[in-house]
Short mmCIF file of C-alpha atoms in Angstrom, two decimals:
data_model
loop_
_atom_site.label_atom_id
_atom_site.label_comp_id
_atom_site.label_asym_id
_atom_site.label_seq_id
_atom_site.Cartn_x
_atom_site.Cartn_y
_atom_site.Cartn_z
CA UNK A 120 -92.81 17.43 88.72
CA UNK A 121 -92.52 15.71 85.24
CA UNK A 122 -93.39 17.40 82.19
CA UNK A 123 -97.30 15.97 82.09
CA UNK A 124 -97.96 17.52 84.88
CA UNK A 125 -96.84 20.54 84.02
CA UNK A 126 -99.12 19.96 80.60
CA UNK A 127 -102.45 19.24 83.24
CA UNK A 128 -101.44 22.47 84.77
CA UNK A 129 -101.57 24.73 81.78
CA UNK A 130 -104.80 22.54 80.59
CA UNK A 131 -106.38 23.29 83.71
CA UNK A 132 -104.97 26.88 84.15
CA UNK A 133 -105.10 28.23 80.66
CA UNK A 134 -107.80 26.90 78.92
CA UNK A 135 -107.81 27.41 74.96
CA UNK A 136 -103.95 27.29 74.97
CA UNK A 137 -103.67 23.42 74.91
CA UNK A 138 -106.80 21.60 74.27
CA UNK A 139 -107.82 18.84 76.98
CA UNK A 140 -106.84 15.33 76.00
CA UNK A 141 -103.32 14.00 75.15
CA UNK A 142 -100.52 16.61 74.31
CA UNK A 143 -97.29 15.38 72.19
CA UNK A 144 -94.09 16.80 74.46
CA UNK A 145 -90.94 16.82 72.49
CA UNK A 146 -87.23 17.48 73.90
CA UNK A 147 -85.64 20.45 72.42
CA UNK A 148 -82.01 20.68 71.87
CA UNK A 149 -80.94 23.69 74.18
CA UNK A 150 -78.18 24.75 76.53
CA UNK A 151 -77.23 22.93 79.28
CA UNK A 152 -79.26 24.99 81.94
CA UNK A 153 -82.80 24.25 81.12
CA UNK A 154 -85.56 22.21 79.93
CA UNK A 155 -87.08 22.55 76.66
CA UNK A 156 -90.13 21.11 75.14
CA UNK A 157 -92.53 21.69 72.38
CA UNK A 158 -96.20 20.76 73.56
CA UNK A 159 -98.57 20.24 70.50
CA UNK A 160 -101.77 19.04 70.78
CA UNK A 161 -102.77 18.83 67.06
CA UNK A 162 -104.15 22.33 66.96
CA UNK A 163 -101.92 24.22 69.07
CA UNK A 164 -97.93 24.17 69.08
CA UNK A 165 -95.74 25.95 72.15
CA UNK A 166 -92.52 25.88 74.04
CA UNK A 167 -92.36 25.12 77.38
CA UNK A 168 -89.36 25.85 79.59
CA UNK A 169 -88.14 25.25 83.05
CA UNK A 170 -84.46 26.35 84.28
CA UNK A 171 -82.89 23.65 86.48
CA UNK A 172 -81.09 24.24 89.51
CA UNK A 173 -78.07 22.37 88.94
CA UNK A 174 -76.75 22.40 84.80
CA UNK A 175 -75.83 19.44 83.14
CA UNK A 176 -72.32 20.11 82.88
CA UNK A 177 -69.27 17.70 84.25
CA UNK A 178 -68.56 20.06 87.32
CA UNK A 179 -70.65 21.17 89.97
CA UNK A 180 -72.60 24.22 88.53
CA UNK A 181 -75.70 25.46 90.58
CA UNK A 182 -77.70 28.50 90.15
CA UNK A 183 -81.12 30.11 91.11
CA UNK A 184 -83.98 28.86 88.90
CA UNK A 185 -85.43 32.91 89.44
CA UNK A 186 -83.51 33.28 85.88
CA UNK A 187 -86.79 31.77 84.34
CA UNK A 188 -88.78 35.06 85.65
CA UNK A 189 -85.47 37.04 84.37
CA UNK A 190 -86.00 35.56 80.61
CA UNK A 191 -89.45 36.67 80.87
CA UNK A 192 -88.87 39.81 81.45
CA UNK A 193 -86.50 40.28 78.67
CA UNK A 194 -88.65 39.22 76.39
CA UNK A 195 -91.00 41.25 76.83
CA UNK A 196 -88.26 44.09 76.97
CA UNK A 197 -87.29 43.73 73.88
CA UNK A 198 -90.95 42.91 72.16
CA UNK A 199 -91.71 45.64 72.41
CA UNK A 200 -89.34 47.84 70.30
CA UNK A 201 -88.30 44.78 68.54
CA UNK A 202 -90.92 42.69 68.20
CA UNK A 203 -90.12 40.08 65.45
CA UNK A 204 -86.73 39.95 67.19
CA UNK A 205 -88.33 37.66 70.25
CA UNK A 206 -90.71 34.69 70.68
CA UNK A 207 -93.99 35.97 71.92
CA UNK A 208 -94.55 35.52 75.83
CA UNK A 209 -97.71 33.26 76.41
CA UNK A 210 -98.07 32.02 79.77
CA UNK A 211 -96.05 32.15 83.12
CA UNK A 212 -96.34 30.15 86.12
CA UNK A 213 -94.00 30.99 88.80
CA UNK A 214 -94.86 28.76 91.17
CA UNK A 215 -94.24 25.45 89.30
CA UNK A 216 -90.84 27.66 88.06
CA UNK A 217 -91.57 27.57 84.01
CA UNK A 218 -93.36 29.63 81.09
CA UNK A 219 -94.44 29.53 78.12
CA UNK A 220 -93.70 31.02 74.76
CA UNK A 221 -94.22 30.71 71.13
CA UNK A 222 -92.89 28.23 69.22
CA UNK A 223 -90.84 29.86 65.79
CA UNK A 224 -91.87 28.77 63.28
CA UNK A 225 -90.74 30.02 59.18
CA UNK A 226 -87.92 27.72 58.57
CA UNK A 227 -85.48 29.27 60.45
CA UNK A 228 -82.32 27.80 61.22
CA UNK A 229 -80.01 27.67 64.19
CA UNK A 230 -76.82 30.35 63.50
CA UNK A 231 -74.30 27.73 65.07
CA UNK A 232 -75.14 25.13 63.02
CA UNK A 233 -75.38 27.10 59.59
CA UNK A 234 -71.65 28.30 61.15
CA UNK A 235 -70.59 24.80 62.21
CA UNK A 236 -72.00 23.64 58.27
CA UNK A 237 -69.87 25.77 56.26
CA UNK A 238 -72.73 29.00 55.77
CA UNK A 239 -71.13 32.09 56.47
CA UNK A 240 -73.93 34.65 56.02
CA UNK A 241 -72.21 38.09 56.00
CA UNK A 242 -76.08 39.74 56.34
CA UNK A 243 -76.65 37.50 59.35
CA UNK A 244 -73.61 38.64 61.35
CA UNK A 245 -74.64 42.31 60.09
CA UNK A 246 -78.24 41.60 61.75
CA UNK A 247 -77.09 40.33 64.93
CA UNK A 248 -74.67 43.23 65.41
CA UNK A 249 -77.62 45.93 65.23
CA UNK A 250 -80.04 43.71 66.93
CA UNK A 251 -76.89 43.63 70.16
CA UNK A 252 -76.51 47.45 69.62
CA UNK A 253 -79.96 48.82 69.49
CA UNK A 254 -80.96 46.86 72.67
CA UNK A 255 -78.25 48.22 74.28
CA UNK A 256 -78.72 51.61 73.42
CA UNK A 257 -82.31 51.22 73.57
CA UNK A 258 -81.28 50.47 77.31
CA UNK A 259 -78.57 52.61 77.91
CA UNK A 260 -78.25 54.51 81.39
CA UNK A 261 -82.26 53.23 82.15
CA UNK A 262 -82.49 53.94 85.77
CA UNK A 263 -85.78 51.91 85.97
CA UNK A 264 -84.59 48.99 84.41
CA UNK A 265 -81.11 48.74 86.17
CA UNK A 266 -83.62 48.00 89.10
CA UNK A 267 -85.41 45.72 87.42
CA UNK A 268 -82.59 43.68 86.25
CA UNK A 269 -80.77 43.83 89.18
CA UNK A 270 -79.55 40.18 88.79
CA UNK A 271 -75.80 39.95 89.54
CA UNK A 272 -75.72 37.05 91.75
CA UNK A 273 -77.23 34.91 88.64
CA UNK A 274 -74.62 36.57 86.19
CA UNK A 275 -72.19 35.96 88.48
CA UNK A 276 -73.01 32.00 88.88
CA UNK A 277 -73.92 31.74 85.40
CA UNK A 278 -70.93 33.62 83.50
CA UNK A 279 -68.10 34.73 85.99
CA UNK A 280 -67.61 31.95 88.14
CA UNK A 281 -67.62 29.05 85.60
CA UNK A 282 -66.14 30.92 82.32
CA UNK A 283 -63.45 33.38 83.93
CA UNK A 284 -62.90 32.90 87.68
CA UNK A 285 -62.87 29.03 87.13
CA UNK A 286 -60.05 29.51 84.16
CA UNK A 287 -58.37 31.92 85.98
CA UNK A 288 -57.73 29.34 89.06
CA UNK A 289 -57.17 26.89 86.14
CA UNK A 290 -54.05 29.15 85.00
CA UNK A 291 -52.29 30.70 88.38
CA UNK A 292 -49.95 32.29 86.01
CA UNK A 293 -53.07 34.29 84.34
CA UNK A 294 -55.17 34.55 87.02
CA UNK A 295 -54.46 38.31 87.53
CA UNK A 296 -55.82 39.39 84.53
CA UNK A 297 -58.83 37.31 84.52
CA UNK A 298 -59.24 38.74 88.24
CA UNK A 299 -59.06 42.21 86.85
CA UNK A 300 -61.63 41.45 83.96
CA UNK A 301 -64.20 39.98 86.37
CA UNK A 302 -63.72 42.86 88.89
CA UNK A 303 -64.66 45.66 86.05
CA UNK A 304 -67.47 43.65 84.62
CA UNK A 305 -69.06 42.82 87.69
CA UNK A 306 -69.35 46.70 88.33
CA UNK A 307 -70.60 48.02 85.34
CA UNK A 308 -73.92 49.06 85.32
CA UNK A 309 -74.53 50.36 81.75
CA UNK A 310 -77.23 48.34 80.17
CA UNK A 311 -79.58 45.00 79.49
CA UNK A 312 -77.05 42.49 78.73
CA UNK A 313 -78.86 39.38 77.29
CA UNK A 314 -75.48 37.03 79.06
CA UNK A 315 -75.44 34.42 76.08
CA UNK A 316 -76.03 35.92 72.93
CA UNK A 317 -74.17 33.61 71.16
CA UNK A 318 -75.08 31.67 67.79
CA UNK A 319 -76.84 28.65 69.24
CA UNK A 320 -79.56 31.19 70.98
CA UNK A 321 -80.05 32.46 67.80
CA UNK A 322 -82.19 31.80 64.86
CA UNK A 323 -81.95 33.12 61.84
CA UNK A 324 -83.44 33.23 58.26
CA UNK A 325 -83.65 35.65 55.27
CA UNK A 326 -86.46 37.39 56.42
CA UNK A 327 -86.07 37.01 60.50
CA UNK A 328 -83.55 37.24 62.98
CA UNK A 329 -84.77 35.87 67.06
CA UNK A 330 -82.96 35.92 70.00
CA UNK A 331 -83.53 33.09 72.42
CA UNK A 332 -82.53 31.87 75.95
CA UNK A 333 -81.85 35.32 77.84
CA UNK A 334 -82.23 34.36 81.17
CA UNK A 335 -78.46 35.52 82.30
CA UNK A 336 -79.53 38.51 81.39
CA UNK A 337 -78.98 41.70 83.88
CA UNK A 338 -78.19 45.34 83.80
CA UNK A 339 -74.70 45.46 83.41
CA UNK A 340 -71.44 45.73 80.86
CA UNK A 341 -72.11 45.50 76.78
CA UNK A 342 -68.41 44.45 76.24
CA UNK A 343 -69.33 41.39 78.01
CA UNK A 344 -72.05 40.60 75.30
CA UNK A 345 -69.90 41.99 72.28
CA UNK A 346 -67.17 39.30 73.10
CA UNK A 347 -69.05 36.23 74.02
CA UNK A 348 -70.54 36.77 70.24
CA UNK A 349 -67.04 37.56 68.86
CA UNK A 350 -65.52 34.80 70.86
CA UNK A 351 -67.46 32.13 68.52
CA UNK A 352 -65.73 33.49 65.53
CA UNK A 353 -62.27 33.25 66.81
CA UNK A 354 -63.23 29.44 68.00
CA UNK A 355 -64.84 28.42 64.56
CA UNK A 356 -61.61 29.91 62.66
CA UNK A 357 -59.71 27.71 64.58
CA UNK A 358 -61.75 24.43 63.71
CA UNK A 359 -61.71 25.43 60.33
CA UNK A 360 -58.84 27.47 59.35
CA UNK A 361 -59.18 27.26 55.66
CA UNK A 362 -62.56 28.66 56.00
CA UNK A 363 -60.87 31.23 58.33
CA UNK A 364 -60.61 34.67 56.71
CA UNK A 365 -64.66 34.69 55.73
CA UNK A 366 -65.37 33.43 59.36
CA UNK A 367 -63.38 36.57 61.04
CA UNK A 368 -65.12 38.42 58.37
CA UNK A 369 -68.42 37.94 60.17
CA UNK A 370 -66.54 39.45 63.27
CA UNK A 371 -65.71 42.17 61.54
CA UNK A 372 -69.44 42.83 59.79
CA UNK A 373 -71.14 42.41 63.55
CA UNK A 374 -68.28 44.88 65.38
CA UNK A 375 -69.30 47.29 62.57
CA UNK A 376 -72.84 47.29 62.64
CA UNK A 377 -72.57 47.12 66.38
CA UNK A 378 -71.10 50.26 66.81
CA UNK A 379 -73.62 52.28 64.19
CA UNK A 380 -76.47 50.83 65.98
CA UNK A 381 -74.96 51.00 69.67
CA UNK A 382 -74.47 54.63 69.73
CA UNK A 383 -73.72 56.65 73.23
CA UNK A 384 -72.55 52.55 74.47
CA UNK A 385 -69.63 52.60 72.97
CA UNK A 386 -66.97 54.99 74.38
CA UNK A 387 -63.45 55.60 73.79
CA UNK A 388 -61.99 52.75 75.75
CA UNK A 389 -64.98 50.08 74.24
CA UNK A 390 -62.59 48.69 72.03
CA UNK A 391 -59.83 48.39 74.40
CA UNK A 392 -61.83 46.64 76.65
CA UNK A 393 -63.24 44.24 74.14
CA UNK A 394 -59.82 42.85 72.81
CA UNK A 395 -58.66 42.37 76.04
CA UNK A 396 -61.85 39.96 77.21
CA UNK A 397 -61.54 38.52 74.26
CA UNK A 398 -58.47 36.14 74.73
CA UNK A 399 -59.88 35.71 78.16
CA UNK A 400 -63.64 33.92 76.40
CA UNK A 401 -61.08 32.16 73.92
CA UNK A 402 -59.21 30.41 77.36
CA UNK A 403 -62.18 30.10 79.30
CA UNK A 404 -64.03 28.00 76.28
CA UNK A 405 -61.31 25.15 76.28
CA UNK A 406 -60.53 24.97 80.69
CA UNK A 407 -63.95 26.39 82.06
CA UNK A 408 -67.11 24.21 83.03
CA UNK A 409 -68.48 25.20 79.88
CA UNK A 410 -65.73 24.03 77.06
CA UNK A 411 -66.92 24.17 73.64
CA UNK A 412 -67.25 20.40 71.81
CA UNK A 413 -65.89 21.27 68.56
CA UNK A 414 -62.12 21.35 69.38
CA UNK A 415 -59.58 18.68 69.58
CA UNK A 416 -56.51 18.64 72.15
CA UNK A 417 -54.21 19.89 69.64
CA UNK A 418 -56.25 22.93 68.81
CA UNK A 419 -56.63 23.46 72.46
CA UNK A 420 -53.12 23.37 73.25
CA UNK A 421 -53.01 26.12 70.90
CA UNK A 422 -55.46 28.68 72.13
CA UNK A 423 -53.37 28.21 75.68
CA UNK A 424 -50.11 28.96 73.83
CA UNK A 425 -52.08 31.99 71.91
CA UNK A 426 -54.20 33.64 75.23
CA UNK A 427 -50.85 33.53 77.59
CA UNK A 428 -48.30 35.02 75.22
CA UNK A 429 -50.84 37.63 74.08
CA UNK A 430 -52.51 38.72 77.27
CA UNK A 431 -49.49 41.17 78.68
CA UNK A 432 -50.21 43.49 75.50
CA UNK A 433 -53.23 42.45 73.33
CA UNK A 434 -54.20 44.42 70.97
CA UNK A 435 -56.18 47.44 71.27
CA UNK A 436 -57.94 47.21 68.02
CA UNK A 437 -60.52 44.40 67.18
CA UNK A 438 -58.69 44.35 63.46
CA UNK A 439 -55.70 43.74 65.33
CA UNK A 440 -56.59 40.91 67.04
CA UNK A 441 -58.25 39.54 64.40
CA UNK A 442 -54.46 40.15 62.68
CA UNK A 443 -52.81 38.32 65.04
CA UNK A 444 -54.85 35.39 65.50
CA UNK A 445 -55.55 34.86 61.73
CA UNK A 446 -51.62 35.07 61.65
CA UNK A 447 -51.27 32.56 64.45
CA UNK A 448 -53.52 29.97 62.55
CA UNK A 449 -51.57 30.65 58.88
CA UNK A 450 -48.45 29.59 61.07
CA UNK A 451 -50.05 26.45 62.64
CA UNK A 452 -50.89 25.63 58.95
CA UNK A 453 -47.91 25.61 57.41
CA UNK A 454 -46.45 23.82 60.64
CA UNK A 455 -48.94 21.11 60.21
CA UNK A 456 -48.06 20.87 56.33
CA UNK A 457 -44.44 20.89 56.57
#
């Protein structure tokens, strides 16, 4: 079913919300898993979404299109002890497999490309650590909700298979550890994990922080959500190590606030955990299904050489790691200026 239909359906459903006559539907950039399009009709402006069954990615990458009611549900979650911190839920249709939501407005702009343009906004990073740490503790230990968000098989397709198991078949000589990491996430159960918080499903401004595309979400483990953020850093460094002590600064800000605003979530062996996923997001970035687009072969060659002579003994502090790898790229510098 094309996207007009889809418009006649809300027209005919949801009168008021798009007036009859011709709707303008616009593409939206998003991830690789879904549709996106803004419907406005002169009077009224939305986003409409739809997950797809199989991702536009180069490998085969399927998963159930159920994650649309999943992102729903999150939303609303989170609305309603963080309201401004969430596009406003406005219509779902489950049977035709999409919904409806506001469309932000304010002049906000995307975190990854303020990151990717040179903007490294130390109260942004501080935002989006308390924004990761109050959900989780908001959700800490919620018996009602770890039913609710009982989704495992989709964060299983959707994160473990493609980013770790795939890298760790990828790397035979690393597989164990990235078998041991996927074994210990896949059995927490601690809290609402949004899956992709990362800084393309987030917009930002001075006044306004949103979280977007949640529909990997489950009840499950926040180190997993701490380091896909983190991860980003460590990549962007690496594209642009000049600018690379005030992007691991933003690393450091959001691990901060994360753990003020996290509470109860983050026990003694957090940290421990954290650095040692980390190195395994760095790997599965450049030979997963989902490899980043910013890095050349050179730079990749480099995280491979980093991730396999680190993962016996990473560090077990994030200022550590952060240590090492900013060490690693002062090295590759002066290599590359020799």
């Amino acid at each position: 079913m094309d996207i007009h239909a889809l418009i006649k359906i809300i027209q005919r459903d949801k009168p008021g919300m798009l007036n009859a006559g011709p709707v303008d539907a616009t593409p939206l950039t998003g991830g690789v898993s879904c549709e996106i399009f803004l419907l406005d009709d002169g009077e009224h402006r939305l986003v409409l979404k739809r997950a797809l069954e199989k991702l536009n990615v180069k490998d085969d990458w399927y998963a159930d299109v159920g994650r649309n009611r999943t992102e729903q549900q999150y939303l609303r979650y989170v609305a309603d002890f963080l309201p401004d911190a969430v596009p406003r839920v406005l219509h779902s249709d489950d049977a035709n497999g999409f919904f409806c939501m506001e469309m932000v407005e304010g002049g906000l702009q995307n975190w990854k490309q303020a990151l990717l343009a040179g903007h490294y906004q130390m109260g942004v990073a501080q935002q989006a650590g308390r924004i990761l740490g109050t959900i989780h503790a908001r959700s800490f230990k919620d018996a009602s909700l770890a039913g609710q968000f009982a989704n495992h098989a989709n964060f299983h397709a959707l994160r473990l298979e493609p980013y770790l198991i795939t890298t760790g078949k990828r790397h035979p000589s690393l597989q164990k550890y990235f078998e041991v990491a996927v074994e210990r996430i896949a059995a927490s159960r601690c809290c609402l994990i949004h899956g992709d918080f990362s800084p393309k499903n987030l917009l930002v401004s001075d006044s306004r922080f949103v979280v977007l595309d949640c529909e990997v979400a489950c009840f499950g483990d926040p180190v997993f959500d701490l380091a896909f953020l983190l991860n980003h850093f460590f990549l962007k460094a690496l594209r642009k190590p000049e600018d690379a002590l005030a992007i691991l600064a933003l690393a450091s800000a959001v691990w901060a606030c994360y753990q003020r605003a996290a509470g109860p979530v983050v026990d003694a062996d957090f940290e421990h955990r954290l650095t040692g996923l980390l190195p395994l997001l760095m790997l599965a970035r450049v030979d997963g299904k989902s490899p980043v687009e910013y890095l050349g072969k050179p730079q990749q060659a480099l995280i491979r050489t980093f991730v396999a002579e680190l993962l016996p003994a990473p560090p077990k502090s994030l200022s550590g790691l952060i240590a090492t790898w900013t060490k690693t790229l002062e090295e590759e510098s002066c290599c590359e200026n020799s």
